Amino acid sequence: MTPIKEPKNIDFSKKSEPWTEKELSDFRKVMQKIKAKNTKTKKRTLRIKNRKTTTSGE
Amino acid sequence: MAKHNQKGLDFIVDKLTNSIENIQTGEVFDTIIIRLTRADNNLIKKTEWQFDWHQEINDKTRECFKLTTVNNPNIIQGLVSIEDKQDHIFMYLIESAKFNVGENKVYVGVPANLIAFVCKVSFDKGYEGFVAFDAKTSLIKHYEESLHATHFRGLRMFIDTSAALRLITHYFKN
């Protein structure tokens, strides 16, 4: 697979400054929401998969 | 590297198929990403890098990785320094080699390759792909488009699970 190319005039070299406690705390709230959604999606996918397996096994 | 948890999504990446492309010839070269150690100090000349990578290697809170082509492991194409924040990975530094920067860069694909690797580390540690980093103001839009990163606030950005999966599946085979 071909690599994702950055344009010629764009370089990614970057130093990140440490995030403040407030920023981290807010970020963690956002992250928790997405992770909770991931878990729900995963559970739903598993339920559908199990249902399909049961149906196909009948 | 610290022991990896296997919680989170059922996504196991075990084969590297990374590559970078020579901008002149279009030739694609397989790459590998390896943990940087003090033994690599002689490969990193301070004058050739913008950031102090020797200091990064010595920082015990961080892990540094080098990207090289498979056939030429002594020429470093790019470096990344990350920190384990226990629920996500913080990408502290990322830098392409001098010859991969600017209008006359030799290879393209080095940064995305390294970032995909960082996402993989995040999954391996059970953080569901979350990677946080800072962006230059002018590049926020570019990161949103090329990496599908999310603009959090100010210069702060992050890569979430779906963006991380997208990057990993582009670079790694199951």
CSV table of C-alpha atoms in Angstrom, one decimal, chain A residues 1-20 22-28 30-39 42 46 49, chain B residues 8 10 19 21 23 51 85 87-88 90-96 101-102 105 108-109 111 127-128 130 133-134 136 139 142-143 152-153 156-158 161 167 170-171:
chain,number,residue,atom,x,y,z
A,1,MET,CA,0.0,0.0,0.0
A,2,THR,CA,1.3,3.4,-0.9
A,3,PRO,CA,2.3,5.7,1.9
A,4,ILE,CA,0.2,8.7,2.9
A,5,LYS,CA,2.2,11.6,1.4
A,6,GLU,CA,2.5,15.0,2.9
A,7,PRO,CA,2.6,17.9,0.3
A,8,LYS,CA,6.1,19.1,-0.6
A,9,ASN,CA,5.7,22.3,1.3
A,10,ILE,CA,4.5,20.7,4.5
A,11,ASP,CA,6.7,19.2,7.2
A,12,PHE,CA,5.4,17.5,10.3
A,13,SER,CA,8.3,18.3,12.6
A,14,LYS,CA,6.8,19.5,15.7
A,15,LYS,CA,7.4,19.8,19.5
A,16,SER,CA,4.2,19.5,21.6
A,17,GLU,CA,4.0,21.5,24.8
A,18,PRO,CA,2.7,19.7,27.8
A,19,TRP,CA,-1.0,20.1,28.2
A,20,THR,CA,-2.4,21.9,31.3
A,22,LYS,CA,-7.5,21.6,32.8
A,23,GLU,CA,-6.8,20.7,29.1
A,24,LEU,CA,-6.0,17.1,30.1
A,25,SER,CA,-9.1,16.9,32.2
A,26,ASP,CA,-11.4,18.2,29.5
A,27,PHE,CA,-9.7,16.0,26.9
A,28,ARG,CA,-10.2,12.9,29.2
A,30,VAL,CA,-14.1,13.8,25.5
A,31,MET,CA,-12.0,10.6,25.3
A,32,GLN,CA,-14.2,8.8,27.9
A,33,LYS,CA,-17.3,9.6,25.9
A,34,ILE,CA,-15.8,8.2,22.7
A,35,LYS,CA,-14.5,5.1,24.5
A,36,ALA,CA,-17.9,4.5,26.0
A,37,LYS,CA,-19.4,4.8,22.5
A,38,ASN,CA,-16.8,2.3,21.2
A,39,THR,CA,-17.8,-0.2,23.9
A,42,LYS,CA,-18.5,-3.3,20.1
A,46,LEU,CA,-21.0,-8.8,19.1
A,49,LYS,CA,-22.7,-11.5,15.2
B,8,GLY,CA,-9.9,-2.6,24.3
B,10,ASP,CA,-9.9,-6.8,19.3
B,19,SER,CA,6.8,2.2,3.4
B,21,GLU,CA,8.2,6.9,-1.3
B,23,ILE,CA,9.7,11.7,-4.4
B,51,PHE,CA,15.4,18.8,18.3
B,85,LYS,CA,-0.3,9.0,29.8
B,87,ASP,CA,-5.1,6.4,29.0
B,88,HIS,CA,-3.6,7.8,25.8
B,90,PHE,CA,1.1,11.9,24.0
B,91,MET,CA,3.2,12.5,21.0
B,92,TYR,CA,5.9,14.8,22.3
B,93,LEU,CA,8.2,15.2,19.4
B,94,ILE,CA,8.1,14.2,15.7
B,95,GLU,CA,10.8,15.1,13.2
B,96,SER,CA,11.7,14.0,9.7
B,101,VAL,CA,12.1,18.3,4.9
B,102,GLY,CA,11.2,21.2,2.6
B,105,LYS,CA,12.7,16.3,0.4
B,108,VAL,CA,7.5,11.4,1.5
B,109,GLY,CA,5.4,9.4,4.0
B,111,PRO,CA,5.5,11.4,9.4
B,127,TYR,CA,-5.9,3.1,24.9
B,128,GLU,CA,-8.1,2.5,21.9
B,130,PHE,CA,-6.0,7.7,21.3
B,133,PHE,CA,-0.3,16.2,20.1
B,134,ASP,CA,0.1,19.9,19.2
B,136,LYS,CA,1.2,24.3,14.1
B,139,LEU,CA,-1.4,22.8,9.7
B,142,HIS,CA,-4.1,19.6,7.0
B,143,TYR,CA,-3.9,17.2,9.9
B,152,PHE,CA,-9.5,20.0,20.3
B,153,ARG,CA,-8.7,23.6,21.1
B,156,ARG,CA,-4.2,20.9,20.7
B,157,MET,CA,-5.3,18.0,18.5
B,158,PHE,CA,-6.0,14.3,19.0
B,161,THR,CA,-10.2,5.4,17.6
B,167,LEU,CA,-4.1,5.0,9.8
B,170,HIS,CA,-3.3,1.8,5.8
B,171,TYR,CA,0.1,0.9,7.1
